[in-house]
Amino acid sequence: MGRREGPVENRLVTRAKATGGLCWKFAPPTSGIPDRVLILGGHIVFVETKAPGQSVRRLQQVRHTALRRRGMDVRVVDTIDDADALIAEIAA
């Protein structure tokens, strides 16, 4: 079995909470929507978590592009270091 995204997602949630943010699991009405909504320091970021080295699926790319075209910040995080870096960037 391949690597899992759980540790990456858990790190994102833990670090968000530790810095006073929210990181809600998103239960979208359609496929391809990012896994999490990060709310921190006046910013809203849609976050797709992946297992290390895992790629975004085509439908996810389409949904991410649709969100970005509407001015939303969409990030893909596939390592614990990336999760830490995203929180540090948004919290700054």
mmCIF file with all atom_site columns, C-alpha atoms in Angstrom:
data_model
loop_
_atom_site.group_PDB
_atom_site.id
_atom_site.type_symbol
_atom_site.label_atom_id
_atom_site.label_alt_id
_atom_site.label_comp_id
_atom_site.label_asym_id
_atom_site.label_entity_id
_atom_site.label_seq_id
_atom_site.pdbx_PDB_ins_code
_atom_site.Cartn_x
_atom_site.Cartn_y
_atom_site.Cartn_z
_atom_site.occupancy
_atom_site.B_iso_or_equiv
_atom_site.pdbx_formal_charge
_atom_site.auth_seq_id
_atom_site.auth_comp_id
_atom_site.auth_asym_id
_atom_site.auth_atom_id
_atom_site.pdbx_PDB_model_num
ATOM 1  C CA . MET A 1 1  ? 0.000   0.000  0.000   1.00 0.00 ? 1  MET A CA 1
ATOM 2  C CA . GLY A 1 2  ? 1.206   3.505  -0.821  1.00 0.00 ? 2  GLY A CA 1
ATOM 3  C CA . ARG A 1 3  ? 1.879   6.313  1.580   1.00 0.00 ? 3  ARG A CA 1
ATOM 4  C CA . ARG A 1 4  ? -1.059  8.063  3.182   1.00 0.00 ? 4  ARG A CA 1
ATOM 5  C CA . GLU A 1 5  ? -1.983  11.708 3.364   1.00 0.00 ? 5  GLU A CA 1
ATOM 6  C CA . GLY A 1 6  ? -3.236  11.415 6.972   1.00 0.00 ? 6  GLY A CA 1
ATOM 7  C CA . PRO A 1 7  ? 0.003   12.537 8.666   1.00 0.00 ? 7  PRO A CA 1
ATOM 8  C CA . VAL A 1 8  ? 0.233   15.578 6.362   1.00 0.00 ? 8  VAL A CA 1
ATOM 9  C CA . GLU A 1 9  ? -3.409  16.521 6.973   1.00 0.00 ? 9  GLU A CA 1
ATOM 10 C CA . ASN A 1 10 ? -3.054  15.994 10.734  1.00 0.00 ? 10 ASN A CA 1
ATOM 11 C CA . ARG A 1 11 ? 0.023   18.224 10.848  1.00 0.00 ? 11 ARG A CA 1
ATOM 12 C CA . LEU A 1 12 ? -1.806  20.976 8.959   1.00 0.00 ? 12 LEU A CA 1
ATOM 13 C CA . VAL A 1 13 ? -4.743  20.849 11.385  1.00 0.00 ? 13 VAL A CA 1
ATOM 14 C CA . THR A 1 14 ? -2.508  20.719 14.476  1.00 0.00 ? 14 THR A CA 1
ATOM 15 C CA . ARG A 1 15 ? -0.330  23.653 13.378  1.00 0.00 ? 15 ARG A CA 1
ATOM 16 C CA . ALA A 1 16 ? -3.363  25.721 12.360  1.00 0.00 ? 16 ALA A CA 1
ATOM 17 C CA . LYS A 1 17 ? -4.939  25.257 15.785  1.00 0.00 ? 17 LYS A CA 1
ATOM 18 C CA . ALA A 1 18 ? -1.634  25.994 17.531  1.00 0.00 ? 18 ALA A CA 1
ATOM 19 C CA . THR A 1 19 ? -1.430  29.367 15.757  1.00 0.00 ? 19 THR A CA 1
ATOM 20 C CA . GLY A 1 20 ? -5.048  30.320 16.506  1.00 0.00 ? 20 GLY A CA 1
ATOM 21 C CA . GLY A 1 21 ? -6.480  29.271 13.179  1.00 0.00 ? 21 GLY A CA 1
ATOM 22 C CA . LEU A 1 22 ? -9.162  26.922 11.981  1.00 0.00 ? 22 LEU A CA 1
ATOM 23 C CA . CYS A 1 23 ? -8.665  24.091 9.524   1.00 0.00 ? 23 CYS A CA 1
ATOM 24 C CA . TRP A 1 24 ? -12.009 22.576 8.719   1.00 0.00 ? 24 TRP A CA 1
ATOM 25 C CA . LYS A 1 25 ? -12.566 19.346 6.856   1.00 0.00 ? 25 LYS A CA 1
ATOM 26 C CA . PHE A 1 26 ? -14.577 20.266 3.796   1.00 0.00 ? 26 PHE A CA 1
ATOM 27 C CA . ALA A 1 27 ? -17.466 17.978 2.837   1.00 0.00 ? 27 ALA A CA 1
ATOM 28 C CA . PRO A 1 28 ? -18.065 19.265 -0.673  1.00 0.00 ? 28 PRO A CA 1
ATOM 29 C CA . PRO A 1 29 ? -21.241 18.690 -2.642  1.00 0.00 ? 29 PRO A CA 1
ATOM 30 C CA . THR A 1 30 ? -19.185 17.579 -5.648  1.00 0.00 ? 30 THR A CA 1
ATOM 31 C CA . SER A 1 31 ? -15.939 15.753 -6.407  1.00 0.00 ? 31 SER A CA 1
ATOM 32 C CA . GLY A 1 32 ? -12.537 17.375 -6.822  1.00 0.00 ? 32 GLY A CA 1
ATOM 33 C CA . ILE A 1 33 ? -12.918 20.113 -4.198  1.00 0.00 ? 33 ILE A CA 1
ATOM 34 C CA . PRO A 1 34 ? -9.941  20.604 -1.820  1.00 0.00 ? 34 PRO A CA 1
ATOM 35 C CA . ASP A 1 35 ? -9.912  18.600 1.436   1.00 0.00 ? 35 ASP A CA 1
ATOM 36 C CA . ARG A 1 36 ? -9.533  21.452 3.915   1.00 0.00 ? 36 ARG A CA 1
ATOM 37 C CA . VAL A 1 37 ? -10.391 25.109 4.412   1.00 0.00 ? 37 VAL A CA 1
ATOM 38 C CA . LEU A 1 38 ? -7.669  26.928 6.364   1.00 0.00 ? 38 LEU A CA 1
ATOM 39 C CA . ILE A 1 39 ? -8.760  30.133 8.088   1.00 0.00 ? 39 ILE A CA 1
ATOM 40 C CA . LEU A 1 40 ? -5.886  32.002 9.684   1.00 0.00 ? 40 LEU A CA 1
ATOM 41 C CA . GLY A 1 41 ? -4.871  35.610 10.171  1.00 0.00 ? 41 GLY A CA 1
ATOM 42 C CA . GLY A 1 42 ? -7.654  37.003 8.004   1.00 0.00 ? 42 GLY A CA 1
ATOM 43 C CA . HIS A 1 43 ? -6.907  34.601 5.139   1.00 0.00 ? 43 HIS A CA 1
ATOM 44 C CA . ILE A 1 44 ? -8.944  31.762 3.689   1.00 0.00 ? 44 ILE A CA 1
ATOM 45 C CA . VAL A 1 45 ? -6.998  29.057 1.873   1.00 0.00 ? 45 VAL A CA 1
ATOM 46 C CA . PHE A 1 46 ? -8.374  25.921 0.242   1.00 0.00 ? 46 PHE A CA 1
ATOM 47 C CA . VAL A 1 47 ? -5.880  23.123 0.880   1.00 0.00 ? 47 VAL A CA 1
ATOM 48 C CA . GLU A 1 48 ? -5.603  19.837 -0.986  1.00 0.00 ? 48 GLU A CA 1
ATOM 49 C CA . THR A 1 49 ? -3.600  17.355 1.081   1.00 0.00 ? 49 THR A CA 1
ATOM 50 C CA . LYS A 1 50 ? -1.772  14.534 -0.629  1.00 0.00 ? 50 LYS A CA 1
ATOM 51 C CA . ALA A 1 51 ? 0.491   11.712 0.405   1.00 0.00 ? 51 ALA A CA 1
ATOM 52 C CA . PRO A 1 52 ? 4.155   12.514 -0.252  1.00 0.00 ? 52 PRO A CA 1
ATOM 53 C CA . GLY A 1 53 ? 4.804   12.484 -3.991  1.00 0.00 ? 53 GLY A CA 1
ATOM 54 C CA . GLN A 1 54 ? 1.149   11.948 -4.896  1.00 0.00 ? 54 GLN A CA 1
ATOM 55 C CA . SER A 1 55 ? -0.236  14.051 -7.758  1.00 0.00 ? 55 SER A CA 1
ATOM 56 C CA . VAL A 1 56 ? -3.431  16.043 -8.016  1.00 0.00 ? 56 VAL A CA 1
ATOM 57 C CA . ARG A 1 57 ? -6.057  14.272 -10.137 1.00 0.00 ? 57 ARG A CA 1
ATOM 58 C CA . ARG A 1 58 ? -7.330  15.909 -13.333 1.00 0.00 ? 58 ARG A CA 1
ATOM 59 C CA . LEU A 1 59 ? -10.731 16.778 -11.835 1.00 0.00 ? 59 LEU A CA 1
ATOM 60 C CA . GLN A 1 60 ? -8.994  18.346 -8.850  1.00 0.00 ? 60 GLN A CA 1
ATOM 61 C CA . GLN A 1 61 ? -6.898  20.474 -11.223 1.00 0.00 ? 61 GLN A CA 1
ATOM 62 C CA . VAL A 1 62 ? -10.099 21.669 -12.906 1.00 0.00 ? 62 VAL A CA 1
ATOM 63 C CA . ARG A 1 63 ? -11.732 22.555 -9.576  1.00 0.00 ? 63 ARG A CA 1
ATOM 64 C CA . HIS A 1 64 ? -8.589  24.296 -8.290  1.00 0.00 ? 64 HIS A CA 1
ATOM 65 C CA . THR A 1 65 ? -8.418  26.377 -11.470 1.00 0.00 ? 65 THR A CA 1
ATOM 66 C CA . ALA A 1 66 ? -12.091 27.351 -11.107 1.00 0.00 ? 66 ALA A CA 1
ATOM 67 C CA . LEU A 1 67 ? -11.470 28.524 -7.534  1.00 0.00 ? 67 LEU A CA 1
ATOM 68 C CA . ARG A 1 68 ? -8.307  30.429 -8.480  1.00 0.00 ? 68 ARG A CA 1
ATOM 69 C CA . ARG A 1 69 ? -10.113 32.205 -11.318 1.00 0.00 ? 69 ARG A CA 1
ATOM 70 C CA . ARG A 1 70 ? -12.504 33.497 -8.694  1.00 0.00 ? 70 ARG A CA 1
ATOM 71 C CA . GLY A 1 71 ? -9.694  34.903 -6.590  1.00 0.00 ? 71 GLY A CA 1
ATOM 72 C CA . MET A 1 72 ? -9.345  32.055 -4.107  1.00 0.00 ? 72 MET A CA 1
ATOM 73 C CA . ASP A 1 73 ? -6.021  30.836 -2.739  1.00 0.00 ? 73 ASP A CA 1
ATOM 74 C CA . VAL A 1 74 ? -5.662  27.094 -3.395  1.00 0.00 ? 74 VAL A CA 1
ATOM 75 C CA . ARG A 1 75 ? -2.630  25.126 -2.191  1.00 0.00 ? 75 ARG A CA 1
ATOM 76 C CA . VAL A 1 76 ? -1.500  21.535 -2.491  1.00 0.00 ? 76 VAL A CA 1
ATOM 77 C CA . VAL A 1 77 ? 0.409   20.195 0.509   1.00 0.00 ? 77 VAL A CA 1
ATOM 78 C CA . ASP A 1 78 ? 2.094   16.793 0.310   1.00 0.00 ? 78 ASP A CA 1
ATOM 79 C CA . THR A 1 79 ? 4.683   16.836 3.086   1.00 0.00 ? 79 THR A CA 1
ATOM 80 C CA . ILE A 1 80 ? 4.787   17.773 6.752   1.00 0.00 ? 80 ILE A CA 1
ATOM 81 C CA . ASP A 1 81 ? 7.392   20.419 5.905   1.00 0.00 ? 81 ASP A CA 1
ATOM 82 C CA . ASP A 1 82 ? 5.020   21.921 3.324   1.00 0.00 ? 82 ASP A CA 1
ATOM 83 C CA . ALA A 1 83 ? 2.236   22.023 5.924   1.00 0.00 ? 83 ALA A CA 1
ATOM 84 C CA . ASP A 1 84 ? 4.532   23.821 8.371   1.00 0.00 ? 84 ASP A CA 1
ATOM 85 C CA . ALA A 1 85 ? 5.673   26.262 5.677   1.00 0.00 ? 85 ALA A CA 1
ATOM 86 C CA . LEU A 1 86 ? 2.105   27.093 4.660   1.00 0.00 ? 86 LEU A CA 1
ATOM 87 C CA . ILE A 1 87 ? 1.069   27.830 8.228   1.00 0.00 ? 87 ILE A CA 1
ATOM 88 C CA . ALA A 1 88 ? 4.187   29.960 8.797   1.00 0.00 ? 88 ALA A CA 1
ATOM 89 C CA . GLU A 1 89 ? 3.536   31.895 5.571   1.00 0.00 ? 89 GLU A CA 1
ATOM 90 C CA . ILE A 1 90 ? -0.124  32.591 6.324   1.00 0.00 ? 90 ILE A CA 1
ATOM 91 C CA . ALA A 1 91 ? 0.484   33.375 10.017  1.00 0.00 ? 91 ALA A CA 1
ATOM 92 C CA . ALA A 1 92 ? 3.208   35.913 9.175   1.00 0.00 ? 92 ALA A CA 1
#
